GROMACS .gro file of C-alpha atoms in nm:
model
  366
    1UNK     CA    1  -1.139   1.512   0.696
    2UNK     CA    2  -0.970   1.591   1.025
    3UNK     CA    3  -0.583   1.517   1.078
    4UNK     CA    4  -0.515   1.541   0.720
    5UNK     CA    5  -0.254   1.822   0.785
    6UNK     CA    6  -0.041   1.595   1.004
    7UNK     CA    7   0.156   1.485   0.736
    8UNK     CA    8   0.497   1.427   0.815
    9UNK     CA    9   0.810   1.561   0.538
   10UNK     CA   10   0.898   1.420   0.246
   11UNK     CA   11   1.225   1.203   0.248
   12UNK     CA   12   1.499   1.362   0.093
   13UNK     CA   13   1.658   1.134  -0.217
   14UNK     CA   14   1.991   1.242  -0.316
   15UNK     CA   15   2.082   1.266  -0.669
   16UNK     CA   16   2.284   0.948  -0.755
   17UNK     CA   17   2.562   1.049  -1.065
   18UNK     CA   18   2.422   0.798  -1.376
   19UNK     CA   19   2.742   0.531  -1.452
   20UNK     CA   20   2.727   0.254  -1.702
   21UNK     CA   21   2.600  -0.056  -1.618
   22UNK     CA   22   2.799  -0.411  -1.671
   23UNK     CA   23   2.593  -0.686  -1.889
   24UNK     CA   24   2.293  -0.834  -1.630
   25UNK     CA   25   2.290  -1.170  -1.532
   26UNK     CA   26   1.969  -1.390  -1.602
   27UNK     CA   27   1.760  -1.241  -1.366
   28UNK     CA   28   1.312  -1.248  -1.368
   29UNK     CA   29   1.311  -0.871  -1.526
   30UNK     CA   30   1.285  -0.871  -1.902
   31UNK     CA   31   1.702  -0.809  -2.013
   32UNK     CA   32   1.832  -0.630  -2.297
   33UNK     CA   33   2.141  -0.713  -2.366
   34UNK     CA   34   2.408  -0.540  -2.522
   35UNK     CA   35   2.762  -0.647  -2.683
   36UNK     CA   36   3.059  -0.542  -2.523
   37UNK     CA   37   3.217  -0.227  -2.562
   38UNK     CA   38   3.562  -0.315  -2.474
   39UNK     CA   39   3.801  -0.119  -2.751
   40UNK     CA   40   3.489   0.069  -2.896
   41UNK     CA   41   3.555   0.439  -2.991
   42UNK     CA   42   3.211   0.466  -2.896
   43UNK     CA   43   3.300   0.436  -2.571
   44UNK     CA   44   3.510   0.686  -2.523
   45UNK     CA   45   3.233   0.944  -2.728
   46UNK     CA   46   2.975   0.813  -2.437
   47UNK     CA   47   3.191   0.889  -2.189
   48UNK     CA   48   3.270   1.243  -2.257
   49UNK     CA   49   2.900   1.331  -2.264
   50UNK     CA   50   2.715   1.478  -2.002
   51UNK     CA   51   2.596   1.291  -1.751
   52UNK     CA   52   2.234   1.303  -1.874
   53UNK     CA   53   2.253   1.185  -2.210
   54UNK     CA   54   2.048   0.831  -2.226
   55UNK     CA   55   2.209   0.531  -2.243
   56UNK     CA   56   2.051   0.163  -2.406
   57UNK     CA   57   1.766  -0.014  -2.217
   58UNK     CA   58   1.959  -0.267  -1.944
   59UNK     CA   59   1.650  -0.347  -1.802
   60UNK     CA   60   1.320  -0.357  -1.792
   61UNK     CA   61   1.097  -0.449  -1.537
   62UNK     CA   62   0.693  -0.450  -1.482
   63UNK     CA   63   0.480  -0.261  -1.204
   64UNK     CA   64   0.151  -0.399  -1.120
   65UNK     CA   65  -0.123  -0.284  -0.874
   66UNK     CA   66  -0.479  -0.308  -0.843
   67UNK     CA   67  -0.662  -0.006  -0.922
   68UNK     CA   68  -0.774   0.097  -1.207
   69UNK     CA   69  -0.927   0.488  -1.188
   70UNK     CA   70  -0.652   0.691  -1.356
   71UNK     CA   71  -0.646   0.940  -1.082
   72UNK     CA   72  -0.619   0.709  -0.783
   73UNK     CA   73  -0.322   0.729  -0.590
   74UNK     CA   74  -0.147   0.430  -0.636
   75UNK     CA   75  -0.140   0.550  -1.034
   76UNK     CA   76   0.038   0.855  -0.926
   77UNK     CA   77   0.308   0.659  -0.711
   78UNK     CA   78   0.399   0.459  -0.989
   79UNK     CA   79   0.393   0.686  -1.260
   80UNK     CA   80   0.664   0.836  -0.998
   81UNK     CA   81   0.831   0.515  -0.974
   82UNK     CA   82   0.864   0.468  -1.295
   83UNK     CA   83   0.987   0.843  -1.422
   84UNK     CA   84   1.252   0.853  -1.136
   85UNK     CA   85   1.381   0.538  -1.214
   86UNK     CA   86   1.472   0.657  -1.566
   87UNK     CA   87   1.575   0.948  -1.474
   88UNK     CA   88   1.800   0.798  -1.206
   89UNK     CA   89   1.928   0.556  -1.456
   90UNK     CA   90   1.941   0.735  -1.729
   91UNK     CA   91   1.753   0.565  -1.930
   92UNK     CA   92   1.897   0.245  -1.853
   93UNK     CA   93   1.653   0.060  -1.620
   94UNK     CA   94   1.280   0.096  -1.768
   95UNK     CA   95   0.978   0.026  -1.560
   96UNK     CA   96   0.637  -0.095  -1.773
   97UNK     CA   97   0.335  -0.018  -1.578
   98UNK     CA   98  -0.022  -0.197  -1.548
   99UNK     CA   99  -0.258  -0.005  -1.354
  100UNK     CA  100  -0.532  -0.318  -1.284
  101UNK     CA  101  -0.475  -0.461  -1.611
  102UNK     CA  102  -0.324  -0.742  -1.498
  103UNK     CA  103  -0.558  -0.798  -1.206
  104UNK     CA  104  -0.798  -0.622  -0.979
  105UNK     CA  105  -0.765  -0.889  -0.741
  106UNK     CA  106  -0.446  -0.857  -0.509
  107UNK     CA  107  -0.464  -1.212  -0.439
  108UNK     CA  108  -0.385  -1.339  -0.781
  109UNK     CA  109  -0.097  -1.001  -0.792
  110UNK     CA  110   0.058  -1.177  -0.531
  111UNK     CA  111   0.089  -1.520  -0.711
  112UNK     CA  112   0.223  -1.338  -1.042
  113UNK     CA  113   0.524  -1.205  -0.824
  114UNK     CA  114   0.579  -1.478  -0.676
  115UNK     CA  115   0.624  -1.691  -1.051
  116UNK     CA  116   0.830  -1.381  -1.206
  117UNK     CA  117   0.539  -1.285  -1.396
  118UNK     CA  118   0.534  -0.925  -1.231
  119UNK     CA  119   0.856  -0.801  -1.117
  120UNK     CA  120   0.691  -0.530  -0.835
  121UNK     CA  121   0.325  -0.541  -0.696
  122UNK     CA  122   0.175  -0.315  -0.412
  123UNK     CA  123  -0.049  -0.555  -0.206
  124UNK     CA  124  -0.232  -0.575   0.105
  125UNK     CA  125  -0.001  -0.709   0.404
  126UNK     CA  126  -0.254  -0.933   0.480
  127UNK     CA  127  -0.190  -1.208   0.194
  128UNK     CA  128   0.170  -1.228   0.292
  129UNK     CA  129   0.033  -1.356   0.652
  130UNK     CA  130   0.082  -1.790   0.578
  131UNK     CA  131   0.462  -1.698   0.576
  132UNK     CA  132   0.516  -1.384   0.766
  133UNK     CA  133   0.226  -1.354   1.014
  134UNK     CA  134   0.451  -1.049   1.180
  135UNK     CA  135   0.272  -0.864   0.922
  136UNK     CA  136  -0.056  -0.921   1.021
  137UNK     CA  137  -0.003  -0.663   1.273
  138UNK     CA  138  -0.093  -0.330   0.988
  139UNK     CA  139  -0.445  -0.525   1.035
  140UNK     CA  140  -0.505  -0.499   1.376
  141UNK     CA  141  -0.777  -0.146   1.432
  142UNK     CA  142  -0.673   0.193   1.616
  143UNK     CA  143  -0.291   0.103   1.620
  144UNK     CA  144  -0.246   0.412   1.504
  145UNK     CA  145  -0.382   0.776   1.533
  146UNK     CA  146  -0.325   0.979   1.298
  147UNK     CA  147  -0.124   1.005   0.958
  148UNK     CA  148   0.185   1.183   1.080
  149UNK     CA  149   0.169   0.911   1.380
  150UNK     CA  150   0.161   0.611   1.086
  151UNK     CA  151   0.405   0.767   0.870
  152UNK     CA  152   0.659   0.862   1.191
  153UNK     CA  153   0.633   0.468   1.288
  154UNK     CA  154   0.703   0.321   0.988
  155UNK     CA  155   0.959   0.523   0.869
  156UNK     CA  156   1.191   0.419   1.163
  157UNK     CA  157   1.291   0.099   1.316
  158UNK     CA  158   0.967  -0.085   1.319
  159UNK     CA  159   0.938  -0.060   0.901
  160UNK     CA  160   1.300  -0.119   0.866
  161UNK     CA  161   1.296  -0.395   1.083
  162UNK     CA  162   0.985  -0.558   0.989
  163UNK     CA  163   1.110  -0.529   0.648
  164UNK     CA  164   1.378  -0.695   0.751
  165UNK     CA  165   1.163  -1.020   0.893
  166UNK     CA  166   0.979  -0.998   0.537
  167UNK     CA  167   1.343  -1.050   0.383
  168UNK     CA  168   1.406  -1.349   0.614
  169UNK     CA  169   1.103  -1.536   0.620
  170UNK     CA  170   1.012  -1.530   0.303
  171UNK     CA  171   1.449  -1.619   0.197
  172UNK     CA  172   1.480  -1.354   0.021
  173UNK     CA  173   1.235  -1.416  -0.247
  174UNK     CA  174   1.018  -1.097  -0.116
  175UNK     CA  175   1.142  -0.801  -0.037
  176UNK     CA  176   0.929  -0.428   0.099
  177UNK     CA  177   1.038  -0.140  -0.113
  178UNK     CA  178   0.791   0.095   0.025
  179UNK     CA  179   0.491   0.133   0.314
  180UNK     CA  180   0.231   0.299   0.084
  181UNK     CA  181  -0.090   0.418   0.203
  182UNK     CA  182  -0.479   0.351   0.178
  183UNK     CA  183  -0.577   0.647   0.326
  184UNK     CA  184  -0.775   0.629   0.682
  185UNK     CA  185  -1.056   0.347   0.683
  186UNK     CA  186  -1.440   0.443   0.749
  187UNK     CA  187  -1.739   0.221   0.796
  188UNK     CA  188  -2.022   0.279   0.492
  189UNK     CA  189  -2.297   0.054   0.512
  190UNK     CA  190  -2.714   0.105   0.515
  191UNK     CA  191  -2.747   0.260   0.812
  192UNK     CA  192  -2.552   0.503   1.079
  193UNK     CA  193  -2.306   0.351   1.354
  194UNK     CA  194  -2.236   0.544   1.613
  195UNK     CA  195  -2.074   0.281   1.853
  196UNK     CA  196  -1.983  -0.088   1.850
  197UNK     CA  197  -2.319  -0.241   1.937
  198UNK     CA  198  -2.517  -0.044   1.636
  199UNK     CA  199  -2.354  -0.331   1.417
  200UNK     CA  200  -2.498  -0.629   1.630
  201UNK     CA  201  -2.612  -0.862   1.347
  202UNK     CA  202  -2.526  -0.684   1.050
  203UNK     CA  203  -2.265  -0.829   0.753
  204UNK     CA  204  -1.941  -0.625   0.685
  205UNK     CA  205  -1.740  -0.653   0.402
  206UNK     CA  206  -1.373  -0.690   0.505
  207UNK     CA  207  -1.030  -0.833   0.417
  208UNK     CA  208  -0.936  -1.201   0.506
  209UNK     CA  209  -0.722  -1.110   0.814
  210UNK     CA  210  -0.806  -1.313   1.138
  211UNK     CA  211  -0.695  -0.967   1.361
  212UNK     CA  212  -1.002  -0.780   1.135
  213UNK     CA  213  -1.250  -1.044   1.142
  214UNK     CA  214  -1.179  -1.055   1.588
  215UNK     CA  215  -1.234  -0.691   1.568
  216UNK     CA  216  -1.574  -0.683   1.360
  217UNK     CA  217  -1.703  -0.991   1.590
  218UNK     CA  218  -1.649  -0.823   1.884
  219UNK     CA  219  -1.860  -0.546   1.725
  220UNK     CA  220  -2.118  -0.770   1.673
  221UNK     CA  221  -2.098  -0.759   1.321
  222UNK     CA  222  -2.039  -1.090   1.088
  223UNK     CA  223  -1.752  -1.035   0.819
  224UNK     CA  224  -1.776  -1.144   0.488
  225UNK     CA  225  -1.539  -1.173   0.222
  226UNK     CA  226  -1.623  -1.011  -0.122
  227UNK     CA  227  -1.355  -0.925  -0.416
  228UNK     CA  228  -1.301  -0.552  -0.465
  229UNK     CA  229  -1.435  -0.571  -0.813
  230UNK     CA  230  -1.766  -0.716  -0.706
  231UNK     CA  231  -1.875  -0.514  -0.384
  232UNK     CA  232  -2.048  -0.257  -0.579
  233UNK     CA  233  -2.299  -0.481  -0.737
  234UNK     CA  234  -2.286  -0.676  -0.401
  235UNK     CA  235  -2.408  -0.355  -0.199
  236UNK     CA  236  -2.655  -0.262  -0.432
  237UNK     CA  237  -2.801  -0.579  -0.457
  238UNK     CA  238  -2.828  -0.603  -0.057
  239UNK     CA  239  -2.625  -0.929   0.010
  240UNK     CA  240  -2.371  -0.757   0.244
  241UNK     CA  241  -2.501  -0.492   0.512
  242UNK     CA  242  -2.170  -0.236   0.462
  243UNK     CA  243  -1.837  -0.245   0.397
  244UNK     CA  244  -1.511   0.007   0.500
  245UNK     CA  245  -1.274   0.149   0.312
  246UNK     CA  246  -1.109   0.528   0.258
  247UNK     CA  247  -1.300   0.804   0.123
  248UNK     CA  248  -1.083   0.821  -0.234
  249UNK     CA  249  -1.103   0.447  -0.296
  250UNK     CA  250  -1.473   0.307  -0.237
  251UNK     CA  251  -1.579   0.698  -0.391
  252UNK     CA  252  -1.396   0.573  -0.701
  253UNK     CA  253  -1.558   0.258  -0.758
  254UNK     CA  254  -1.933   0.437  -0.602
  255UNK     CA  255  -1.993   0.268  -0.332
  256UNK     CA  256  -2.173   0.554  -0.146
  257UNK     CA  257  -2.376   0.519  -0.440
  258UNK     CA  258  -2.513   0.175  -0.358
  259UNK     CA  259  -2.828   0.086  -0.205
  260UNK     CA  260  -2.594  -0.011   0.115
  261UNK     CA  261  -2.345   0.220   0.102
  262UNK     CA  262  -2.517   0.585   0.161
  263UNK     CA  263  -2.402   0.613   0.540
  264UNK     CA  264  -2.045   0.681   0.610
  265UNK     CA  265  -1.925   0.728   0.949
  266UNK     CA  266  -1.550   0.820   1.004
  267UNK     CA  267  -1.469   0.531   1.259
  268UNK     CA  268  -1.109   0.628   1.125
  269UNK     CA  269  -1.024   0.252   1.279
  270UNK     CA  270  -0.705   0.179   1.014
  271UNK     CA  271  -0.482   0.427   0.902
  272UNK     CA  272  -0.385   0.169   0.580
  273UNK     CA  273  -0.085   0.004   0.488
  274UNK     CA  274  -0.041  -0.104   0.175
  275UNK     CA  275   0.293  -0.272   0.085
  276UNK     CA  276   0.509  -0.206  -0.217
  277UNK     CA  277   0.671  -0.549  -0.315
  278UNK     CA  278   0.984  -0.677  -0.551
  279UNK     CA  279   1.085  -0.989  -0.688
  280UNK     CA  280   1.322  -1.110  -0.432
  281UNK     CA  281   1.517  -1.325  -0.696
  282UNK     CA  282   1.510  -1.015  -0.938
  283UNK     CA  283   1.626  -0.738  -0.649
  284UNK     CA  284   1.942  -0.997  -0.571
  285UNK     CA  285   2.061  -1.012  -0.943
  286UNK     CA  286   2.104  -0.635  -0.954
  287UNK     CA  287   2.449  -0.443  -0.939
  288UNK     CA  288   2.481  -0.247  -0.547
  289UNK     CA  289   2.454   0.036  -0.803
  290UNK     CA  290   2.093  -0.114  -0.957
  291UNK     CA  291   1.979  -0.189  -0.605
  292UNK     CA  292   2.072   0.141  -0.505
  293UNK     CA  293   1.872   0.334  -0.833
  294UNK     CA  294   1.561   0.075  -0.743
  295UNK     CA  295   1.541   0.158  -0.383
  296UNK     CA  296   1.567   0.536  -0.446
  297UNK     CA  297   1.334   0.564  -0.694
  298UNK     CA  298   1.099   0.328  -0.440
  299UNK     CA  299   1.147   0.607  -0.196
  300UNK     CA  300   1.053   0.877  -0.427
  301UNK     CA  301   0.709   0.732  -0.548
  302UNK     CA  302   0.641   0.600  -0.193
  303UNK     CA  303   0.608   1.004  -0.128
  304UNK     CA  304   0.471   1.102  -0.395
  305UNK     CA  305   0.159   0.825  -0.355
  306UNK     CA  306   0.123   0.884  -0.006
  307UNK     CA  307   0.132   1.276  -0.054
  308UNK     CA  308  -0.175   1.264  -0.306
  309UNK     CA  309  -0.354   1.030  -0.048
  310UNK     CA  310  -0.377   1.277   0.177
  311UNK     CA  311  -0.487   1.529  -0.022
  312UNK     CA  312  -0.720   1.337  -0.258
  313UNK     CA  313  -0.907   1.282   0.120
  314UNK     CA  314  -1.082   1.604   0.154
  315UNK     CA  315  -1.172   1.646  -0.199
  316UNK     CA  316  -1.331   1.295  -0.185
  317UNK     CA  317  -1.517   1.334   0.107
  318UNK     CA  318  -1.675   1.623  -0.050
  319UNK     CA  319  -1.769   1.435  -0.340
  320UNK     CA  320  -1.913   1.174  -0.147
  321UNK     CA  321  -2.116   1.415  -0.023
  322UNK     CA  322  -2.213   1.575  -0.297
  323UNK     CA  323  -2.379   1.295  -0.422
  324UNK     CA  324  -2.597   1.250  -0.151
  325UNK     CA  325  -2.418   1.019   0.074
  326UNK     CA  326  -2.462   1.077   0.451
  327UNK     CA  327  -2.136   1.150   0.697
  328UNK     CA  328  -2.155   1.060   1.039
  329UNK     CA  329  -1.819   1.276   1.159
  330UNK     CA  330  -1.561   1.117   1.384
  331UNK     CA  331  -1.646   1.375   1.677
  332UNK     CA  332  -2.011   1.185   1.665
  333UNK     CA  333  -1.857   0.849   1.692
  334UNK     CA  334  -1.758   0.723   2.060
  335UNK     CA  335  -1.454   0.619   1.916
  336UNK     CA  336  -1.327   0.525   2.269
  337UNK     CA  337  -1.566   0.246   2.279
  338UNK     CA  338  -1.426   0.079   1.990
  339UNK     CA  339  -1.080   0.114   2.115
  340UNK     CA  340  -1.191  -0.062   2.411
  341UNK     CA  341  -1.253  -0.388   2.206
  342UNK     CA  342  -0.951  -0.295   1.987
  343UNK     CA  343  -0.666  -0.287   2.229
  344UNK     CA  344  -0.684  -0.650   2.402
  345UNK     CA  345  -0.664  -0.820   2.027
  346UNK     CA  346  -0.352  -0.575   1.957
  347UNK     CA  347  -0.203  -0.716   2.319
  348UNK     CA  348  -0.340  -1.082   2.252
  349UNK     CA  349  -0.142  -1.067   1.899
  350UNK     CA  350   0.138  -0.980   2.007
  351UNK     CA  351   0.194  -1.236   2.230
  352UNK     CA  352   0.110  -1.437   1.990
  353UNK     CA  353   0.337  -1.385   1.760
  354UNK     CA  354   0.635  -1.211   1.955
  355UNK     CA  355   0.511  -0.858   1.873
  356UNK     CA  356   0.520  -0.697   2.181
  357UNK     CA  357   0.777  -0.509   2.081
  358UNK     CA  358   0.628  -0.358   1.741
  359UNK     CA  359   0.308  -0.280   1.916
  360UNK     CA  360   0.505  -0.096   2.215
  361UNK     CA  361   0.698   0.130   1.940
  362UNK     CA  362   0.406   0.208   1.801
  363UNK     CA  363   0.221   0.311   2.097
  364UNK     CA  364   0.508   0.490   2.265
  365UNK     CA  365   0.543   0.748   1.923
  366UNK     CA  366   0.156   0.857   2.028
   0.00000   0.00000   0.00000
């Protein structure tokens, strides 16, 4: 798929020289605490090793997403997480990992941060919305145009701050670790689009975001919601018209493979954000040192996911293909025309919610 190759460099994480931790505070990641080694010959033995030796479990804390294919993306990012992070810490800090075990439903991974009962969650941006509806504004279609343009803008000031407004709104409880990536979202449905009015009267499958639904009105199309788990069975059995997603994720759960999901035209209209979420109350009992170890790690996996997004595109596309799905390519779409009813909801947001500001960064790094 086109503009794949825009991809934009990897950040560079310093190595951070492994010290030993002092005894945790109660704090929502599972603790293992240790006795003091004040006056312990021990000590001094651990202290003359090389940097690299292991020291006890301090912490341990639990990573939950949503997807459950082994060689989705997501798995691969916190796989990364979680490897850094022990390496960082030697040891110290341990991350336990549920790839959609917990949940497939990112609604219900949202309420089990929020109570403690997962310490870091990757969600859609959407659900945080009720209490930071600055957020809102990853929904809104063609605010971006490429990868390397996505990655470029929220890798400066508008993720950092925005991150910051996360911080604040929610008092600290939530906090963004990392802007992780859906890939680039595509129409698939029962028949061909090839500009706004082909979807006049037809139901599309879409998340709960006013700034989507606007869009896929003004296409002519009526949005419905339907969990992630269920939209196979939901487009095979005809109840929903088409749905859009990337490439990688609806080819993992067959979607193309449905009896409304065999046409797939690259309306490219959201290059995806997916956000990478800690326990607010958790991140603020940590040492600066902890924080520090966390955050890195963060960084590392947020690369490392978003890397094998962009190359898991191509090879998906193909397999979509491959199985008999039909691609309508983004040269064949008048892409233009769908900007046209895009661009007044991005400026009619952010005066809404005091986002002229976000939406001017983002168009000025075009």
């Amino acid at each position: 798929m086109k503009k794949i190759g825009k991809f934009f460099a990897l950040f560079s994480i310093c190595a951070v020289f492994a010290t030993s931790f002092l005894g945790c505070s109660r704090q929502r990641g599972h603790i293992v605490y240790r006795k003091s080694s004040r006056g312990d010959s021990s000590r001094q033995v651990q202290q003359s090793q090389a940097q690299q030796s292991t020291r006890a479990v301090e912490i341990r804390l639990s990573f939950a997403h949503n997807q459950t294919a082994m060689d989705n993306p997501y798995v691969f990012g916190a796989n990364a997480f979680r490897e850094k992070l022990e390496q960082l810490s030697n040891g110290s800090i341990e991350a336990e990992l549920f790839h959609g075990t917990k949940t497939e439903d990112e609604g219900e991974l949202y309420k089990k941060l929020q109570s403690g009962d997962s310490t870091i969650v990757v969600i859609s941006p959407g659900l945080l919305t009720s209490v930071v509806p600055e957020v809102d504004v990853f929904s809104l279609s063609y605010l971006f145009d490429n990868f390397a343009h996505w990655g470029g803008v929220l890798d400066g000031a508008f993720g950092q701050e925005l991150s910051e407004i996360v911080a604040t709104k929610t008092g600290g409880k939530i906090r963004i670790l990392g802007y992780w990536s859906a890939g680039v979202r595509d129409y698939y449905g029962k028949k061909p689009i090839y500009k706004p009015s082909d979807l006049s009267g037809m139901t599309i499958r879409i998340g709960n975001s006013p700034v989507q639904q606007q869009f896929w009105r003004a296409c002519g199309a009526t949005p419905k919601s339907v969990g992630w788990g269920e939209l196979f069975d939901v487009l095979n059995r005809g109840e929903v018209d088409s749905a859009e997603n990337d490439y990688t994720n609806f080819s993992l759960k067959n979607h193309h493979k449905a009896t409304n999901g065999k046409y797939v035209c690259e309306t490219e209209h959201d290059f995806t954000t997916r956000l990478m979420l800690v326990d607010g109350t958790f991140y603020d009992s940590l040492s600066a040192e902890q924080k520090s170890l966390l955050t890195q790690a963060a960084q590392y996996a947020t690369q490392v996911e978003r890397q094998k997004t962009f190359e898991q595109a191509s090879a998906s596309k193909a397999k979509v293909i491959a199985d008999g799905a039909v691609v309508v390519e983004n040269k064949e779409i008048d892409v233009d025309a769908f900007k046209a009813l895009a661009y007044p909801i991005q400026d009619e947001y952010a005066r809404k919610n005091g986002m002229e500001k976000f939406i001017k960064m983002a168009r000025d790094a075009r």
